[in-house]
Coordinates of C-alpha atoms and ligand atoms in Angstrom, one line a residue:
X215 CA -15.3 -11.6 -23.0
X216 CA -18.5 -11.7 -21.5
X217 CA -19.0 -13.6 -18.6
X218 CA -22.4 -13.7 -17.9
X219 CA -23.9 -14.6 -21.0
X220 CA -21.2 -17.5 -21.0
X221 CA -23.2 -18.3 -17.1
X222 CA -26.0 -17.8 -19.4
X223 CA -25.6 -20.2 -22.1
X224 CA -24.2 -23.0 -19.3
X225 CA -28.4 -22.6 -17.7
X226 CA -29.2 -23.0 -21.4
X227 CA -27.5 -26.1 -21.9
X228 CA -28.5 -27.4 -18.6
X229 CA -32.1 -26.9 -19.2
X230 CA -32.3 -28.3 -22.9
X231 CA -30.3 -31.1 -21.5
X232 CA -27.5 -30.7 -23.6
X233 CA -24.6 -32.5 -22.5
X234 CA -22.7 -30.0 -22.2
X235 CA -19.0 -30.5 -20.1
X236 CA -19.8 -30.9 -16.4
X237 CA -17.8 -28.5 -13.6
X238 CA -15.6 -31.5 -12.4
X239 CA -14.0 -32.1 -15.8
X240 CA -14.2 -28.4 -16.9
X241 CA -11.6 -27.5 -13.7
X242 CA -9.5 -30.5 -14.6
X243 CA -9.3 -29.1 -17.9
X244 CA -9.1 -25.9 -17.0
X245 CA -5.7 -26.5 -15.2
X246 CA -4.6 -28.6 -17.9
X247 CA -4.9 -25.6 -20.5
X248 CA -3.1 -23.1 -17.9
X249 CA -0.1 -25.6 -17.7
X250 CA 0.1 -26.2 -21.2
X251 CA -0.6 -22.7 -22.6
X252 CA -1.7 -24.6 -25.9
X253 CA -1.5 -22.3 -29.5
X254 CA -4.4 -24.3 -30.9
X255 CA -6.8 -26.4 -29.8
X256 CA -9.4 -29.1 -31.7
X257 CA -12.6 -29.9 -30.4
X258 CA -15.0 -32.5 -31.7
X259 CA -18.6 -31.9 -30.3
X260 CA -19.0 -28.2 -30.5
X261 CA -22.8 -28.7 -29.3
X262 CA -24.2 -24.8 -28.2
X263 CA -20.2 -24.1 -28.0
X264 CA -19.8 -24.1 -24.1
X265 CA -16.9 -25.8 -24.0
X266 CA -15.1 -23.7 -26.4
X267 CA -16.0 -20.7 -25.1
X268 CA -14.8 -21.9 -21.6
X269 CA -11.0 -22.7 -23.6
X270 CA -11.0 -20.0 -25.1
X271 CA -11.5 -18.0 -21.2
X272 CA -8.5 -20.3 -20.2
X273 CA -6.2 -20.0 -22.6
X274 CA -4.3 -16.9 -24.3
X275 CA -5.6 -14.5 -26.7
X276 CA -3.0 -16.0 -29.5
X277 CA -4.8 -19.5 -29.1
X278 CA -7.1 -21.2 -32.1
X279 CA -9.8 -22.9 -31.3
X280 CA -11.6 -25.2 -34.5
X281 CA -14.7 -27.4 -33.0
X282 CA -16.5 -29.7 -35.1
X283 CA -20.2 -30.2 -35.3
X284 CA -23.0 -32.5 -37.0
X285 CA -25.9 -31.1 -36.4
X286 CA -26.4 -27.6 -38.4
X287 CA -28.9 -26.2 -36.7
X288 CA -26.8 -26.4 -33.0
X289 CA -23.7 -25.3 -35.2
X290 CA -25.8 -22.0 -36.1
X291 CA -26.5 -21.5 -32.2
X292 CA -22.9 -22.2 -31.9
X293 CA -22.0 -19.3 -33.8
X294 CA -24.5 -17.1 -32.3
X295 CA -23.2 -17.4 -28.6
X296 CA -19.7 -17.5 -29.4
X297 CA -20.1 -14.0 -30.9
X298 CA -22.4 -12.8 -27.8
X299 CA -19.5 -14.2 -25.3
X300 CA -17.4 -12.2 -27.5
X301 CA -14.7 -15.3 -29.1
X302 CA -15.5 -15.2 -32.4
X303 CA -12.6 -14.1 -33.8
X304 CA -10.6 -17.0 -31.8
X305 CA -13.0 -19.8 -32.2
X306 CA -13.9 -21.3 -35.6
X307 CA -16.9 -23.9 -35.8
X308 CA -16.8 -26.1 -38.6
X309 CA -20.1 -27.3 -39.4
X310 CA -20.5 -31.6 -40.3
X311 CA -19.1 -34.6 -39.7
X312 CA -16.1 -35.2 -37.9
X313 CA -15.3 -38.7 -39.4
X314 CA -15.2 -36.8 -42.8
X315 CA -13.7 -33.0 -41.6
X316 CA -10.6 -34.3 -39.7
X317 CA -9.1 -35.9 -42.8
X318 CA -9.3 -32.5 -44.5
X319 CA -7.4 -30.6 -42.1
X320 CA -4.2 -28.9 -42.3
X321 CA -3.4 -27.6 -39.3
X322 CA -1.8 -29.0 -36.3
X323 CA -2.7 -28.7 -32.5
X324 CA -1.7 -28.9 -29.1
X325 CA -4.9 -30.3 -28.0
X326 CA -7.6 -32.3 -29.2
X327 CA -11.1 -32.9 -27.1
X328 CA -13.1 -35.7 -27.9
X329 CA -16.9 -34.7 -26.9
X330 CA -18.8 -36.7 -29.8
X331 CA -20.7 -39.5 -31.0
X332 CA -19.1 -42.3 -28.2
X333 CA -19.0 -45.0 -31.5
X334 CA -16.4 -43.1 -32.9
X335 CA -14.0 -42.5 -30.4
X336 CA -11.6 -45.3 -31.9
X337 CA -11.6 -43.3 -35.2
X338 CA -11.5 -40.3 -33.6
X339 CA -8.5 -41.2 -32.4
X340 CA -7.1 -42.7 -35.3
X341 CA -7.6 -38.8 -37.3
X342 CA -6.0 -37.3 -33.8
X343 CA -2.6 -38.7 -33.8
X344 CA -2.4 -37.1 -37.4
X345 CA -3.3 -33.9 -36.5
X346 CA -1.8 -33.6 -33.1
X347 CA 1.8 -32.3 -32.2
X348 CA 4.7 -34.0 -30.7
X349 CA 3.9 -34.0 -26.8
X350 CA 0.2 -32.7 -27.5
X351 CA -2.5 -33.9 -25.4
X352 CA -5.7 -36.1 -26.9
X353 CA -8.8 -35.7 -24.1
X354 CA -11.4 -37.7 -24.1
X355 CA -14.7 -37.0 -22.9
X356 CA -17.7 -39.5 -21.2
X357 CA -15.1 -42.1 -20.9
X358 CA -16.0 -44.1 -18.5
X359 CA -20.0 -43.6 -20.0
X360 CA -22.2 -43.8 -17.1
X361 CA -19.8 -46.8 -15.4
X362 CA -20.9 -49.1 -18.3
X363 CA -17.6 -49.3 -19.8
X364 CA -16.1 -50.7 -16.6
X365 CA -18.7 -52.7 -15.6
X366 CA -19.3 -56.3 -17.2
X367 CA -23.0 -55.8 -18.0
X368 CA -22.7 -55.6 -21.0
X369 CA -26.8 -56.1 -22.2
X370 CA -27.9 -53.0 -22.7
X371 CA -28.8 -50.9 -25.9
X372 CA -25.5 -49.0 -25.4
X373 CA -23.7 -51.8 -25.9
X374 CA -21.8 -51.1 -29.4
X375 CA -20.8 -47.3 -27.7
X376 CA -19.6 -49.5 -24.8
X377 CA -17.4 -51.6 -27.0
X378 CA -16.1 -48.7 -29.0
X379 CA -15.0 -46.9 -25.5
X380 CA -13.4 -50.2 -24.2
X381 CA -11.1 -50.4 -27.9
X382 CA -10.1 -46.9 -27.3
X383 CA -9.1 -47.2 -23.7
X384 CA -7.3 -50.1 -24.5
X385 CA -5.1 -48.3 -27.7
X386 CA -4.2 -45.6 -25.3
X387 CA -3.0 -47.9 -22.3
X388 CA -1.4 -49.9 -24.5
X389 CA 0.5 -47.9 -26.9
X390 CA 3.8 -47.2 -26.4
X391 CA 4.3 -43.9 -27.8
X392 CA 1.4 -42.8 -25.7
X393 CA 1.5 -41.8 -21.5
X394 CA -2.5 -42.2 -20.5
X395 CA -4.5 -41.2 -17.1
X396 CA -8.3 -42.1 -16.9
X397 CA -9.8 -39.7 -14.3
X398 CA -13.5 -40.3 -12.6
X399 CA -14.5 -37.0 -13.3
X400 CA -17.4 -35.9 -14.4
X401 CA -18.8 -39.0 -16.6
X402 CA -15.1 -40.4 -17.3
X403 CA -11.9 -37.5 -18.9
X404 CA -8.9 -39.6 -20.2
X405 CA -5.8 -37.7 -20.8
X406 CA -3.4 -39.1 -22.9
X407 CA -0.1 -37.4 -24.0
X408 CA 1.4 -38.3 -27.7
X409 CA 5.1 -38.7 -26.6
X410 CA 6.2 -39.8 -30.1
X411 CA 4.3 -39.1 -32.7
X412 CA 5.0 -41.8 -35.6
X413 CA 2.4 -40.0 -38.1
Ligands
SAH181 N1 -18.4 -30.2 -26.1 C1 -19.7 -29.7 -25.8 C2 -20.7 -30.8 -25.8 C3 -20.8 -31.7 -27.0 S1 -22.2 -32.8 -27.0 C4 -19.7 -28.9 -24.5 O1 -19.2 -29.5 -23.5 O2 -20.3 -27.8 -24.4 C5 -21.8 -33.8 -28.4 C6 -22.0 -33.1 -29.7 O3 -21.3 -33.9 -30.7 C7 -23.5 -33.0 -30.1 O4 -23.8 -31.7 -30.3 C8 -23.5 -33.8 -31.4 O5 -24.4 -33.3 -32.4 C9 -22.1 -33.8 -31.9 N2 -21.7 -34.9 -32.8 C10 -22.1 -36.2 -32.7 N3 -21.5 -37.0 -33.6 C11 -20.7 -36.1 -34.3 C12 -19.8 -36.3 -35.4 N4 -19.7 -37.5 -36.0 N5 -19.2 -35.2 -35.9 C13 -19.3 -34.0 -35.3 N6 -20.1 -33.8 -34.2 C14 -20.8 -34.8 -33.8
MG182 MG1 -19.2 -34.9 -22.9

């Protein structure tokens, strides 16, 4: 793997301002992936494929990674740097829309990573328990969104994300077949493991 142009395409993202996963939550996850030694990992929000690349440099060479992504034209880019930082054959990006893709797929992971359209989450979620396996872990991403979602204001044009963030925090605190931790890192990383799995 090729580490500088994975430094490379982190300046990239910084500089288009694409949010791409900041260095608190990265190491978080990072030790999370070197406990777990996960076979295959989901992600939804492939964006430039930072992130993935940065699994795939954490995790063995026998892991999967399939990440999801809307937009076509950053899922081409995608592709491009994850063949540069030299992944390719371990990452697959799966180009559209998440809400639609995750019903189609067959296999099952050890990890999923939320990093997508914040108005979703609570489906997200929903297509997540089917797909993950017993004692996986389900991350979520931007939480906590900018302290909005603990906050009462509650008049701003973000609102309906806000509300969507709040349902999903409360299925995975209140679910009993889930064990949940909601970190302060980085814009907000919930970790939630699936201790039984009903689906
Ligand atoms: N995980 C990336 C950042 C993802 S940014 C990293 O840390 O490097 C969020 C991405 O989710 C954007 O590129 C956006 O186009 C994509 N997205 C938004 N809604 C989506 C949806 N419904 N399905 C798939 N991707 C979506
Ligand atoms: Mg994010």
């Amino acid at each position: 793997m090729n580490d500088i142009e994975l430094e490379k395409l982190k300046e990239k993202g910084l500089n288009e301002h694409i949010p791409i996963i900041m260095d608190d939550t990265l190491e978080k996850i990072k030790e999370i992936l070197l406990e777990e030694k996960p076979k295959r990992i989901l992600e939804i929000g492939t964006a430039i494929g930072y992130s993935a690349c940065q699994f795939a440099k954490y995790t063995s060479c026998e892991c999967i990674i399939d990440t999801i992504e809307l937009d076509s034209q950053r899922a081409e880019d995608a592709n491009v740097n994850i063949e540069k930082i030299g992944f390719k054959d371990r990452i697959n990006v799966i180009q559209g829309n998440a809400v639609d893709i995750l019903p189609t797929l067959k296999e099952k992971y050890d990890i999923i990573f939320i990093d997508a359209a914040k108005g979703k989450y609570p489906i997200f979620l929903e297509e997540s328990l089917k797909l993950i396996n017993k004692n996986g872990l389900i991350l979520a991403d931007n939480i906590l969104y900018k302290g909005y979602v603990m906050s009462d204001y509650n008049k701003h044009k973000q609102r309906t994300a806000v509300r969507h963030l709040r349902e999903y925090i409360k299925e995975i605190t209140e679910n009993k077949n889930m064990s949940t931790q909601i970190l302060e890192v980085g814009d907000g990383l919930s970790i939630t493991r699936i201790k039984n799995n009903c689906n």
